[in-house]
Coordinates of C-alpha atoms in Angstrom, one line a residue:
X22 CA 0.0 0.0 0.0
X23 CA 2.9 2.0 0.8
X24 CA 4.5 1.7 -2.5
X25 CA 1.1 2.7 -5.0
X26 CA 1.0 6.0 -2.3
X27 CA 3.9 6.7 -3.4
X28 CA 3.5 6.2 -7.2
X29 CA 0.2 8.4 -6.5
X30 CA 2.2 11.4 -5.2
X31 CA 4.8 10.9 -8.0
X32 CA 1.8 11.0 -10.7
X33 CA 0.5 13.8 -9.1
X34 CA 3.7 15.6 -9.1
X35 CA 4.7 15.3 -12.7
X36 CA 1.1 16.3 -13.6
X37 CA 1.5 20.1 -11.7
X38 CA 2.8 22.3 -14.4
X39 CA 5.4 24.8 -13.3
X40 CA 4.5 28.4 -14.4
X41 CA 8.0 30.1 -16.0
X42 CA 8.5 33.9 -15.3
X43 CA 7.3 35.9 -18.4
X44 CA 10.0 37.5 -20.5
X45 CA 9.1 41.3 -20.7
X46 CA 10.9 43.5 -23.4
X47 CA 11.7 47.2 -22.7
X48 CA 12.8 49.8 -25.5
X49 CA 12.7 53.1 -24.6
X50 CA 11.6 52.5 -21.4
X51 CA 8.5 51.2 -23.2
X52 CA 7.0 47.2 -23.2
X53 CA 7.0 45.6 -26.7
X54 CA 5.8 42.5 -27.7
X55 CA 7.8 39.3 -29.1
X56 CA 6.3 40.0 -32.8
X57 CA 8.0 43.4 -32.4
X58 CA 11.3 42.1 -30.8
X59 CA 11.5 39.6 -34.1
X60 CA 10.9 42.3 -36.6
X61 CA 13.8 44.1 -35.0
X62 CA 16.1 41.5 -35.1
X63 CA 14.7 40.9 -38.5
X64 CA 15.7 44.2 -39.3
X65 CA 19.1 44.2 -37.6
X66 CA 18.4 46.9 -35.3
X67 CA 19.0 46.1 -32.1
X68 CA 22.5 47.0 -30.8
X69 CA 22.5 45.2 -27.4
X70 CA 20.5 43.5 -24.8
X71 CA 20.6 43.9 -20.8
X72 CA 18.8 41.4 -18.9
X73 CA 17.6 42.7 -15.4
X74 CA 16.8 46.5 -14.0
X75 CA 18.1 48.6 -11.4
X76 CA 16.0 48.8 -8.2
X77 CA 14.9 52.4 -10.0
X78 CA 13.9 51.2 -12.7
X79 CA 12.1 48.3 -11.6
X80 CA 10.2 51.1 -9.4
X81 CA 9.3 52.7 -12.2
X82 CA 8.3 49.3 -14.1
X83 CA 6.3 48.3 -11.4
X84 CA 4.4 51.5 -11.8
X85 CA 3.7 52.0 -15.3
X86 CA 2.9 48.0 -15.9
X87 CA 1.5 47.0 -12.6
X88 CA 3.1 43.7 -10.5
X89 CA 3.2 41.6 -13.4
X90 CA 6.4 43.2 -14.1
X91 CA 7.8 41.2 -10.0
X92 CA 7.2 38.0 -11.6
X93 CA 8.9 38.6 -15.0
X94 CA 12.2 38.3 -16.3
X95 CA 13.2 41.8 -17.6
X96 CA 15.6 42.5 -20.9
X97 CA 16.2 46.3 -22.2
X98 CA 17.2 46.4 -25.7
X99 CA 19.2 49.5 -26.8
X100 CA 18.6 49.9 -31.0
X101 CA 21.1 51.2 -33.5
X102 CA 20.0 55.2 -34.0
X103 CA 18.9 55.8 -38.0
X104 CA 22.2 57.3 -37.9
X105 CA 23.7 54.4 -37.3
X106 CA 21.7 52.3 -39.6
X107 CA 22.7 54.7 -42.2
X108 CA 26.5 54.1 -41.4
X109 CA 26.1 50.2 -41.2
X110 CA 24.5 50.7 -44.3
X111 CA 27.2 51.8 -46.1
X112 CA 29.7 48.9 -44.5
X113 CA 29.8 45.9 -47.4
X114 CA 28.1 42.7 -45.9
X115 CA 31.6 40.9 -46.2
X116 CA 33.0 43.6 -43.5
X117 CA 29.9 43.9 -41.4
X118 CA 30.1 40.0 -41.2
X119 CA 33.8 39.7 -40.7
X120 CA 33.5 41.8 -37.9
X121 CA 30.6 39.7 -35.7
X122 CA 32.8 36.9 -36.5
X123 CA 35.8 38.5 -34.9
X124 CA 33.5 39.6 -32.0
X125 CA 32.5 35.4 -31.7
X126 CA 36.2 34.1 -31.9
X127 CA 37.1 37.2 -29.1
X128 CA 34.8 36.3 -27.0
X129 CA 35.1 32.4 -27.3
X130 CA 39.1 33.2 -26.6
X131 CA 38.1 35.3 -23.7
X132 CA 36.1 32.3 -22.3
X133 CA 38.8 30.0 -22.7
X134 CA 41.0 31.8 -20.9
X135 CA 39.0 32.3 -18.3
X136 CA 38.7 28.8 -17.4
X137 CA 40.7 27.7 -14.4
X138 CA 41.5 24.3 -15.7
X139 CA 42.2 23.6 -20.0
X140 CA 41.2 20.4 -21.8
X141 CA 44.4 18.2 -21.3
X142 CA 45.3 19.6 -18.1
X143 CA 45.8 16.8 -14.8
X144 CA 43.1 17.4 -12.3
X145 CA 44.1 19.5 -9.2
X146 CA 44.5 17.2 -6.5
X147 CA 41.4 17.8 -4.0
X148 CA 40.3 15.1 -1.0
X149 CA 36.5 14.0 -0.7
X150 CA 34.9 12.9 2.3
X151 CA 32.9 9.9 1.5
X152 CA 29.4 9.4 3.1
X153 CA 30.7 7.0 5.6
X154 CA 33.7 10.1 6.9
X155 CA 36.4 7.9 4.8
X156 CA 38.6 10.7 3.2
X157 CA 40.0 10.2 0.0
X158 CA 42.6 12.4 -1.8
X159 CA 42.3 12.0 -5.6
X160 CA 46.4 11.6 -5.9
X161 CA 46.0 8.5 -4.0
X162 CA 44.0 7.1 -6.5
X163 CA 46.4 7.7 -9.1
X164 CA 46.6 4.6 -11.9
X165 CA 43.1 4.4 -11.2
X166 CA 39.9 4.8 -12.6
X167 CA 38.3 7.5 -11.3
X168 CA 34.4 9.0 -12.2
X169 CA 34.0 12.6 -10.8
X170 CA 30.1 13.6 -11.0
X171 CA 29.9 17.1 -10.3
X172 CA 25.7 17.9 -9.9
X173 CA 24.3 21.7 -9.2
X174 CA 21.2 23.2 -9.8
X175 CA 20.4 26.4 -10.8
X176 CA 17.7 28.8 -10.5
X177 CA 17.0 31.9 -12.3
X178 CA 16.8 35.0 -10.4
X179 CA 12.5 36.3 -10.0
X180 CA 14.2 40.2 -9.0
X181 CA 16.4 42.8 -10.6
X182 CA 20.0 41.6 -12.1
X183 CA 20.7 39.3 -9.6

């Protein structure tokens, strides 16, 4: 009896539907929808994206949109001026896409450097406490077989660009 409980509260768990934060999109200081955000992109004018608000302007958010805007994720797109469109205009394709790539290969360098440990590199030794209090250094185990699973969760942030 105990075991069909449980399969009961398992059924009934996978049946509740988790309700994601809505994604609201300021320009301007102004909401726009995910039709408008496509066309932009469409149209190659968007010049960046910041995801969260300051505590001001999530005061002033709040007031304009109501408390919708406490449970939503927040991202403020900045859009090329005209001028600018005119300028990137007059850049050839072959440059404008030459340069994206070179802003893809800095940043994946960037990234690579910034990792502690490369592909290749030995593991830094480190000692584990086993669930029984046994502690275990990983140079011991050298010559070995050895599985690390490393296992974290993560959870979006529901407030301001935390």
């Amino acid at each position: 009896m105990l075991a069909i409980f449980t399969a009961k509260i398992s059924a009934n768990a996978q049946e509740q539907k988790q309700d994601k934060p809505a994604l609201m999109y300021i320009v301007n200081g102004e909401e726009i929808s995910d039709a408008q955000v496509q066309e932009l992109s469409k149209n190659n004018r968007i010049k960046g994206m910041r995801k969260g608000v300051s505590d001001e302007e999530k005061a002033a958010l709040v007031k304009k949109y109501g408390e919708r805007v406490n449970s939503s994720y927040i991202a403020v797109l900045t859009l090329y001026s005209d001028e600018e469109m005119a300028e990137r205009a007059k850049i050839p394709a072959q440059i404008v896409e030459a340069q994206n790539k070179a802003a893809v290969t800095q940043k994946e360098k960037l990234e690579k450097e910034s990792t502690v440990i490369q592909v290749g590199d030995t593991a830094p030794d480190f000692i584990v406490e086993m669930l029984n209090g046994q502690k275990v250094r990983l140079s011991d185990l050298k010559g070995k077989v050895v599985l690390v699973n490393f296992w974290a969760t993560w959870c979006a942030p529901l407030h301001d660009g935390v």
